[in-house]
Phi, psi and omega in degrees: 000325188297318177305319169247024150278339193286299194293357176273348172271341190263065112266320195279322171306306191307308185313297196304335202278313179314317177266008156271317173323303186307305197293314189303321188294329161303306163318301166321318184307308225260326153315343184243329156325297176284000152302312153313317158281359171233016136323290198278348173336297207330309224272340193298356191259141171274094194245194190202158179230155146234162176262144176252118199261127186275123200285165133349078171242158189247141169313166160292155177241164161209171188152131199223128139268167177226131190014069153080017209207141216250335194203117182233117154285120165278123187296151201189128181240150172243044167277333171240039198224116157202169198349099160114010208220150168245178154213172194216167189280155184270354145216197198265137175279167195245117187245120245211098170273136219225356217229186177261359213189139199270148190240162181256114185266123195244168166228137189275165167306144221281171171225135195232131166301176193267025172261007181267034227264346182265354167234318170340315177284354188269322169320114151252133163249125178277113161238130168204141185294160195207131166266320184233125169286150194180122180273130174012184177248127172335134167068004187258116166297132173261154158003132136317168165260153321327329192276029203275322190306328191083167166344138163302165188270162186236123201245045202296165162332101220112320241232187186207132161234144179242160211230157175239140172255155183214113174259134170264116162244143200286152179304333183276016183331112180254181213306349189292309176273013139356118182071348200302215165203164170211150174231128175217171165223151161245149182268112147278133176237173194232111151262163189281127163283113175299163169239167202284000000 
């Protein structure tokens, strides 16, 4: 007998343990159960969305005419052009923002084809605004390009500035280039003004 109260007593430490196991698991049940109903609680609530529609937009533009041409030659006779002396366009171009969005207009320094090798180094070329053109005072060199323009020009959507060319042959020109020829182009460019 003594033997089986020890095991009946080593049986009741198990029950109890067996019946804590039980009992916790039952807490869990009854905690993810009532998790799950106030889960599915939700969808019983009512929503809704709407759209938000963006209108059509369209980008900015830029875009520089030079008397109404994108690539303008300007006409220039070098027939009275000697040591000291200019000549100028016979009227002032109309440099023409064509775009949306206002620009800072800059001119980069001439470029001479490479047959021009005999008068070209003797040459300054000039752009500056003007409403009338007219060349220098005898023996006075004007500004180079770039820097003949001053600070860029500022330019709204629109708008027009007019500009004068002026070619300089230097006085100490010598007698070699007599008759030569020079062909150049200048690039005006227009950049976009960030806004502030």
């Amino acid at each position: 007998m003594t033997q089986h109260r020890r095991a009946h007593a080593s049986e009741r430490p198990r029950s109890s343990a067996i019946r804590r196991i039980l009992a916790t698991a039952g807490v869990f049940g009854v905690a993810i159960a009532t998790a799950l109903s106030a889960t599915g609680a939700t969808y019983a609530l009512w929503s809704d969305n709407a759209s938000v529609n963006a209108p059509t937009l369209t980008a900015g533009s830029t875009g520089l005419t030079i008397n109404g041409m994108t690539d303008a030659t300007i006409p220039m006779t070098a027939a009275h052009l000697y040591p000291g002396g200019s000549v100028v366009s016979a009227a002032p171009l109309t440099v023409h923002n064509t775009g949306t969005v206002p620009l800072s207009v800059t001119a980069a320094a001439p470029v001479f084809s490479s047959t021009d090798a005999v008068l070209a180094p003797h040459l300054t070329v000039a752009l500056r605004p003007s409403d009338a053109c007219a060349p220098g005072a005898v023996g006075t060199p004007p500004t180079a390009l770039p820097a003949s323009m001053g600070s860029p020009l500022l330019l709204p959507p629109g708008a027009d500035v007019r500009l004068c060319l002026e070619v300089y042959l230097s006085a100490d020109a010598p007698s070699t280039v007599q008759g030569a020829a020079a062909a150049f182009a200048v690039e005006l460019d227009g950049a976009q003004v960030p806004r502030s």
